[in-house]
mmCIF file of C-alpha atoms in Angstrom:
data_model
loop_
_atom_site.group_PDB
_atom_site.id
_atom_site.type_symbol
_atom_site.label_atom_id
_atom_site.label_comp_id
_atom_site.label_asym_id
_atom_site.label_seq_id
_atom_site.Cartn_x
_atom_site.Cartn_y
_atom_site.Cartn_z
ATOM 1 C CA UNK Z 1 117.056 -160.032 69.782
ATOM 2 C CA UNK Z 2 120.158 -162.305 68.638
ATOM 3 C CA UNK Z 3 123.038 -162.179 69.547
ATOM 4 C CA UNK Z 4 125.969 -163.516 67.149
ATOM 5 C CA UNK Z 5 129.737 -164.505 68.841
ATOM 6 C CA UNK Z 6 132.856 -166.147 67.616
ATOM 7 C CA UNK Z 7 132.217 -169.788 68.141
ATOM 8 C CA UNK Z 8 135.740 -170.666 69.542
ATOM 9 C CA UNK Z 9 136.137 -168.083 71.615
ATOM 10 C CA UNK Z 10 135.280 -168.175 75.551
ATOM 11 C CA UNK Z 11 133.036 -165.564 77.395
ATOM 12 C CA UNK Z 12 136.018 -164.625 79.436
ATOM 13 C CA UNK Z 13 138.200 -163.698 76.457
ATOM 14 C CA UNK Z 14 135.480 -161.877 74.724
ATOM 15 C CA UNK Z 15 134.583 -159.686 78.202
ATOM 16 C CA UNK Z 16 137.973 -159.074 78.714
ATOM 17 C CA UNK Z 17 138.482 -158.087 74.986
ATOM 18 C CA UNK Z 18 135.464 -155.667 75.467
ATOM 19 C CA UNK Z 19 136.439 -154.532 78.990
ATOM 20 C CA UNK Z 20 140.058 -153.262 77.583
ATOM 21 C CA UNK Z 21 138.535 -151.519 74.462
ATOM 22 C CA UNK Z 22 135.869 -149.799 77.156
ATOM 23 C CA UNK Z 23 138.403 -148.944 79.684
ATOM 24 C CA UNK Z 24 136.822 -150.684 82.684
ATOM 25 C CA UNK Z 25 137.662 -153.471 84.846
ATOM 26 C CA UNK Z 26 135.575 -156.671 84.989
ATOM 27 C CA UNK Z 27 133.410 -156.501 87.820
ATOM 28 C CA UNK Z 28 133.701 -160.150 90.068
ATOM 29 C CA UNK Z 29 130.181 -159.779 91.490
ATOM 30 C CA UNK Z 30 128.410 -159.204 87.519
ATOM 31 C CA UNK Z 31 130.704 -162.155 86.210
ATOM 32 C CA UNK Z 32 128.929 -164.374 88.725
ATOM 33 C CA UNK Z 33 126.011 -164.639 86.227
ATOM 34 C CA UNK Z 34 128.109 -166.411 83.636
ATOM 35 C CA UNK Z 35 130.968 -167.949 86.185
ATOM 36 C CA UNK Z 36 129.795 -171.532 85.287
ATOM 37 C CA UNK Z 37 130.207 -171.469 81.646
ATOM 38 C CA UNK Z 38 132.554 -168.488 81.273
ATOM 39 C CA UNK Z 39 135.707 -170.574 79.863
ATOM 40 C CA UNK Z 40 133.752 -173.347 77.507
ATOM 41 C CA UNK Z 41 133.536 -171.850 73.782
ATOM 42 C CA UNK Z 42 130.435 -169.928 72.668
ATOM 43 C CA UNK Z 43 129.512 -173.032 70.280
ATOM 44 C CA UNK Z 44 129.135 -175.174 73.349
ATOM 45 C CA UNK Z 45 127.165 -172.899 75.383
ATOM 46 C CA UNK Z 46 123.034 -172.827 75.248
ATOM 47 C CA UNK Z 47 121.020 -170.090 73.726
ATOM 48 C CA UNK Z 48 119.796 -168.520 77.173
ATOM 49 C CA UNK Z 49 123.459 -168.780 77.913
ATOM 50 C CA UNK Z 50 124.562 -167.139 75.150
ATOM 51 C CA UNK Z 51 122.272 -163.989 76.194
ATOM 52 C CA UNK Z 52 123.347 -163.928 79.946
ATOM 53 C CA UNK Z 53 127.252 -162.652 78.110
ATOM 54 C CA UNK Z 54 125.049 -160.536 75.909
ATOM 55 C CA UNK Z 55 123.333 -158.997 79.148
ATOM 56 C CA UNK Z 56 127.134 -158.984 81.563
ATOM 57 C CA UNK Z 57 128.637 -157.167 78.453
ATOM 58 C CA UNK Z 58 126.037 -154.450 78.304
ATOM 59 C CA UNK Z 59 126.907 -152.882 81.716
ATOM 60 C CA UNK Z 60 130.742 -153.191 81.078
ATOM 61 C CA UNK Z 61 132.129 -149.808 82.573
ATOM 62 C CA UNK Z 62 128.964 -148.895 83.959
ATOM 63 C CA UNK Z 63 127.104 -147.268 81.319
ATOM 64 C CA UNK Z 64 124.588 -144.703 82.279
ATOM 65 C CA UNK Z 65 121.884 -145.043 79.662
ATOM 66 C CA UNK Z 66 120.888 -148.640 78.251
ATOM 67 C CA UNK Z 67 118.873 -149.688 75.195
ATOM 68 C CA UNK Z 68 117.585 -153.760 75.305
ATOM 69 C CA UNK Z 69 115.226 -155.241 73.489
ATOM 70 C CA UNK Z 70 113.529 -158.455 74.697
ATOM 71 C CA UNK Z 71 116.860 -159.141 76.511
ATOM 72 C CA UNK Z 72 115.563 -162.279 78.538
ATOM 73 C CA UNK Z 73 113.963 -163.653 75.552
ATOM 74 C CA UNK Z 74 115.249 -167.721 75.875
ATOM 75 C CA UNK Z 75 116.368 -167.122 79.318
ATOM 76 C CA UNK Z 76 115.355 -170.107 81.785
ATOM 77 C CA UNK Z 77 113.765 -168.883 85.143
ATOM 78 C CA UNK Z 78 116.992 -168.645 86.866
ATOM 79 C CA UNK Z 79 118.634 -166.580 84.357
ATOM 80 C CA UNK Z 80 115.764 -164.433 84.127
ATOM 81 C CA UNK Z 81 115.990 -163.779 88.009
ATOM 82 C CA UNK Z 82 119.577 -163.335 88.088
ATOM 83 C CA UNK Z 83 119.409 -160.350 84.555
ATOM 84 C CA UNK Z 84 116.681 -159.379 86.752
ATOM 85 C CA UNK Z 85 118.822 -158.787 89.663
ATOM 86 C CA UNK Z 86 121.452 -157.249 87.815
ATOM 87 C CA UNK Z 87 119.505 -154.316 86.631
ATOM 88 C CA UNK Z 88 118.688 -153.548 89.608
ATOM 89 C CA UNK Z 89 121.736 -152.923 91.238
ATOM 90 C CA UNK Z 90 123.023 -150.848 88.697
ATOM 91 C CA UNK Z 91 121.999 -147.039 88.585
ATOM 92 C CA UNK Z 92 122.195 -146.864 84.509
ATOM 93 C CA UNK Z 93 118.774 -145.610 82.567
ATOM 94 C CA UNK Z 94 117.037 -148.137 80.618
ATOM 95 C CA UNK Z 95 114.971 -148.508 78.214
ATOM 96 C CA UNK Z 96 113.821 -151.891 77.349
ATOM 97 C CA UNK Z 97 111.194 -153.494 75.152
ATOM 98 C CA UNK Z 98 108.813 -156.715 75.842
ATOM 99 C CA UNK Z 99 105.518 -158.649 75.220
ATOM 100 C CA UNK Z 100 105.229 -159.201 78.599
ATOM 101 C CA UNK Z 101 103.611 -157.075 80.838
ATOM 102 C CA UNK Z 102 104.944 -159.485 84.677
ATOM 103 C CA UNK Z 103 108.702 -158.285 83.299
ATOM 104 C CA UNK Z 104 107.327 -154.291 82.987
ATOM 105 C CA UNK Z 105 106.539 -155.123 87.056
ATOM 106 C CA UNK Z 106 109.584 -157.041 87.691
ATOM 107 C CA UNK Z 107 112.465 -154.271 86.938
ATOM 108 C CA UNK Z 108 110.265 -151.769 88.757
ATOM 109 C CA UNK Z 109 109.468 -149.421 85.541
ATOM 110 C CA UNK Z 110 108.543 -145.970 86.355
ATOM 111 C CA UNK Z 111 107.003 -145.075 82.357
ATOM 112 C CA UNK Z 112 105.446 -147.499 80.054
ATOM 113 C CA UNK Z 113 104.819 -147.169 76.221
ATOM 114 C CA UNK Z 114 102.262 -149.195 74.824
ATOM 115 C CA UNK Z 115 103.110 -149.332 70.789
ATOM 116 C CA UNK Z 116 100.782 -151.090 68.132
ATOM 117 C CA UNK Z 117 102.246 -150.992 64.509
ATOM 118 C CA UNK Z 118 104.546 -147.687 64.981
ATOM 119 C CA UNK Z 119 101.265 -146.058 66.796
ATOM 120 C CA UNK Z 120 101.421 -144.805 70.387
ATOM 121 C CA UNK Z 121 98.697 -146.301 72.360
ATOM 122 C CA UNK Z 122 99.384 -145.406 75.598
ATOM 123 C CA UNK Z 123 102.212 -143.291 77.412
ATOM 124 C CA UNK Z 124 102.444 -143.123 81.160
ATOM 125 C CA UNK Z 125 103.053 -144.648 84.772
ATOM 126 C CA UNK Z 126 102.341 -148.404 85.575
ATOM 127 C CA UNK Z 127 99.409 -147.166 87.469
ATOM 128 C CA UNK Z 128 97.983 -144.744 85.429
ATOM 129 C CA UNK Z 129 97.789 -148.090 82.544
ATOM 130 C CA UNK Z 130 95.983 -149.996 85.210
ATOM 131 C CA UNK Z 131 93.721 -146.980 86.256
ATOM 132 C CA UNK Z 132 93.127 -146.740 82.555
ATOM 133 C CA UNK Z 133 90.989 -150.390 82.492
ATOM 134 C CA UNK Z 134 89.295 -149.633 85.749
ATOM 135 C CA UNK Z 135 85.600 -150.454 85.190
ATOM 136 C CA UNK Z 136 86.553 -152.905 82.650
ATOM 137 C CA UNK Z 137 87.683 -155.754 84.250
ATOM 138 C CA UNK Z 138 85.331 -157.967 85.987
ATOM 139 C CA UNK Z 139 85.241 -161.758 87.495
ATOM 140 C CA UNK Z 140 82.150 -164.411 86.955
ATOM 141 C CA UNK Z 141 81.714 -167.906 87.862
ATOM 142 C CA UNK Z 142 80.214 -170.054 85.282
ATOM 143 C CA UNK Z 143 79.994 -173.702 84.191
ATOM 144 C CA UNK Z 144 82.659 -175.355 82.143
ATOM 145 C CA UNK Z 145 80.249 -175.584 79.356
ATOM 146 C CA UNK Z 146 79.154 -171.443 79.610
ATOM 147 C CA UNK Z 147 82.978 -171.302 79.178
ATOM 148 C CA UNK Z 148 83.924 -172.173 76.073
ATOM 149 C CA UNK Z 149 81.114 -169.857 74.529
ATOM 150 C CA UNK Z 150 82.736 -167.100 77.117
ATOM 151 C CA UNK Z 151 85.946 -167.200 75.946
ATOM 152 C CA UNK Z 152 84.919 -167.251 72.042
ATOM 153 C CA UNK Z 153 83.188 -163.812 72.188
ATOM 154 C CA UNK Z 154 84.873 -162.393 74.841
ATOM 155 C CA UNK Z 155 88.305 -161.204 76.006
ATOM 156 C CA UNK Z 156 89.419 -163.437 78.804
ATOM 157 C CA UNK Z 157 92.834 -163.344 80.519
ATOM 158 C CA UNK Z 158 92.598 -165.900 82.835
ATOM 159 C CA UNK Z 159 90.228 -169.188 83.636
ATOM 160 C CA UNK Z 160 90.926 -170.476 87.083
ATOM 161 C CA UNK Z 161 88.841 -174.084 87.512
ATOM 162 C CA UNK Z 162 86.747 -174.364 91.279
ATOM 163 C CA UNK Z 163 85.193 -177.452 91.467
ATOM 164 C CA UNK Z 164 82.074 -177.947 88.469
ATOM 165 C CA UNK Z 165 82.984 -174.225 87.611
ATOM 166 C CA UNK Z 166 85.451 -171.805 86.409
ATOM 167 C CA UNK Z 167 86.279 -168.815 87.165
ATOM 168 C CA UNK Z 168 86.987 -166.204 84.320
ATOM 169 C CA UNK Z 169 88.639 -162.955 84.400
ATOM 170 C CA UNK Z 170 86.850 -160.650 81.019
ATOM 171 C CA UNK Z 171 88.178 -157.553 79.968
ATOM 172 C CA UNK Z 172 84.802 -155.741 78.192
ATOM 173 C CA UNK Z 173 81.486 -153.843 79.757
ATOM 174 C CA UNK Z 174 80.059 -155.792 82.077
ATOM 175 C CA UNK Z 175 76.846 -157.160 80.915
ATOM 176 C CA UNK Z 176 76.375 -160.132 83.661
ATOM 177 C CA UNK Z 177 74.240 -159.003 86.547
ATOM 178 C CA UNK Z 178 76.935 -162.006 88.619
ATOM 179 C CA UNK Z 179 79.875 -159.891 87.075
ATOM 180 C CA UNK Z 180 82.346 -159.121 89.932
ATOM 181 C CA UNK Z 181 84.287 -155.729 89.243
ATOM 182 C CA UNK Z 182 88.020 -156.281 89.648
ATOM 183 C CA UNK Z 183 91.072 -154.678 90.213
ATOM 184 C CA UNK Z 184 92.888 -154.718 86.439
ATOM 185 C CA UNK Z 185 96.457 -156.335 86.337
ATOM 186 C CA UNK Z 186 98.887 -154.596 84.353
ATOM 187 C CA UNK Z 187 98.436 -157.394 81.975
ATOM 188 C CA UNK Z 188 94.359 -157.036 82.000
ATOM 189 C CA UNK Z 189 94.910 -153.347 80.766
ATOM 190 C CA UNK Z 190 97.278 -154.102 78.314
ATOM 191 C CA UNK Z 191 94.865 -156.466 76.603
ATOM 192 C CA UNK Z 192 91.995 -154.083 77.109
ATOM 193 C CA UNK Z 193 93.862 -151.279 75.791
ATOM 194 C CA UNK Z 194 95.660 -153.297 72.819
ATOM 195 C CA UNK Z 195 91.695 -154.625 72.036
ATOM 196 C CA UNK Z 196 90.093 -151.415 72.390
ATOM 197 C CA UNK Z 197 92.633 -149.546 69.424
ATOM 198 C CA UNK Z 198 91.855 -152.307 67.080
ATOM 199 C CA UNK Z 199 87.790 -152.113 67.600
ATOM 200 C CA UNK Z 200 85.922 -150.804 64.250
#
């Protein structure tokens, strides 16, 4: 999760350092994440920065397996999109770690692992996680003031405002007659399963 370079040298020297030792070539097209900043010192250079060289020197000579953990952790929206975008053009394995269940969606995983201190909660597809919370997952419409009682005994991932009302999205057993059964997010059955394992 951080990442620790020589402060006067440049990403360029340090990628082609790491290319030679490899055996590979710099690839142009992966060296357009980092073209803008690739010849100022690391000192200078942001933290988000600082992780896109991280990220460029991991697939140096084309690995074939890949181990990250929270690798766009500090990464601004446009670096996010472009590590993104890297990854998937390249044909390695990987196996990466995060706390958020949009960037399980965004590289396209095939097999998730759902870990709570060291214990396995959950191994499978993306779909068979969602399938998983089907049933408990449901929508109501309530006034602001209902709300705030809501969303202190109840699991709520998401309050959308309409007008006098909101609209909340609970993760639990239904027990509103207006409760609207919904589709669960890969987010909604992360929080119901990550609830569920820590229930007495």
């Amino acid at each position: 999760q951080t990442l620790e370079f020589p402060e006067m040298l440049t990403p360029r020297k340090l990628l082609n350092h790491l290319a030679r030792l490899r055996g590979a070539a710099l690839d142009p097209d992966t060296l357009l994440r980092v073209e803008a900043f690739l010849d100022q010192p690391f000192h200078r250079l942001s933290g988000g920065q600082q992780r896109m060289v991280g990220i460029v020197q991991a697939f140096l000579g084309a690995p074939r397996f890949l181990l990250l953990d929270e690798f766009v952790r500090g990464l601004d929206m446009t670096e996010r999109e472009s590590a993104f975008r890297l990854i998937g053009q390249r044909e390695a394995l990987l196996i990466f770690s995060t706390h958020i269940p949009a960037e399980i969606e965004s590289l396209g995983a095939r097999q998730v692992i759902v870990l709570d201190r060291g214990r396995i909660l959950f191994y499978g597809t993306v779909e068979a996680l969602r399938a998983a919370a089907a049933g408990f997952v449901y929508e109501i419409r309530v006034s602001k003031e209902q709300a705030a009682a809501i969303s202190a005994s109840r699991l709520v991932s998401r309050i959308t405002p309409n007008g006098s009302h909101v609209r909340m999205r609970v993760i639990a057993e239904p027990d509103d007659a207006d409760a609207v059964a919904i589709a669960p997010t890969l987010e909604d059955a992360y929080l119901w399963l990550t609830r569920r394992s820590v229930r007495p």
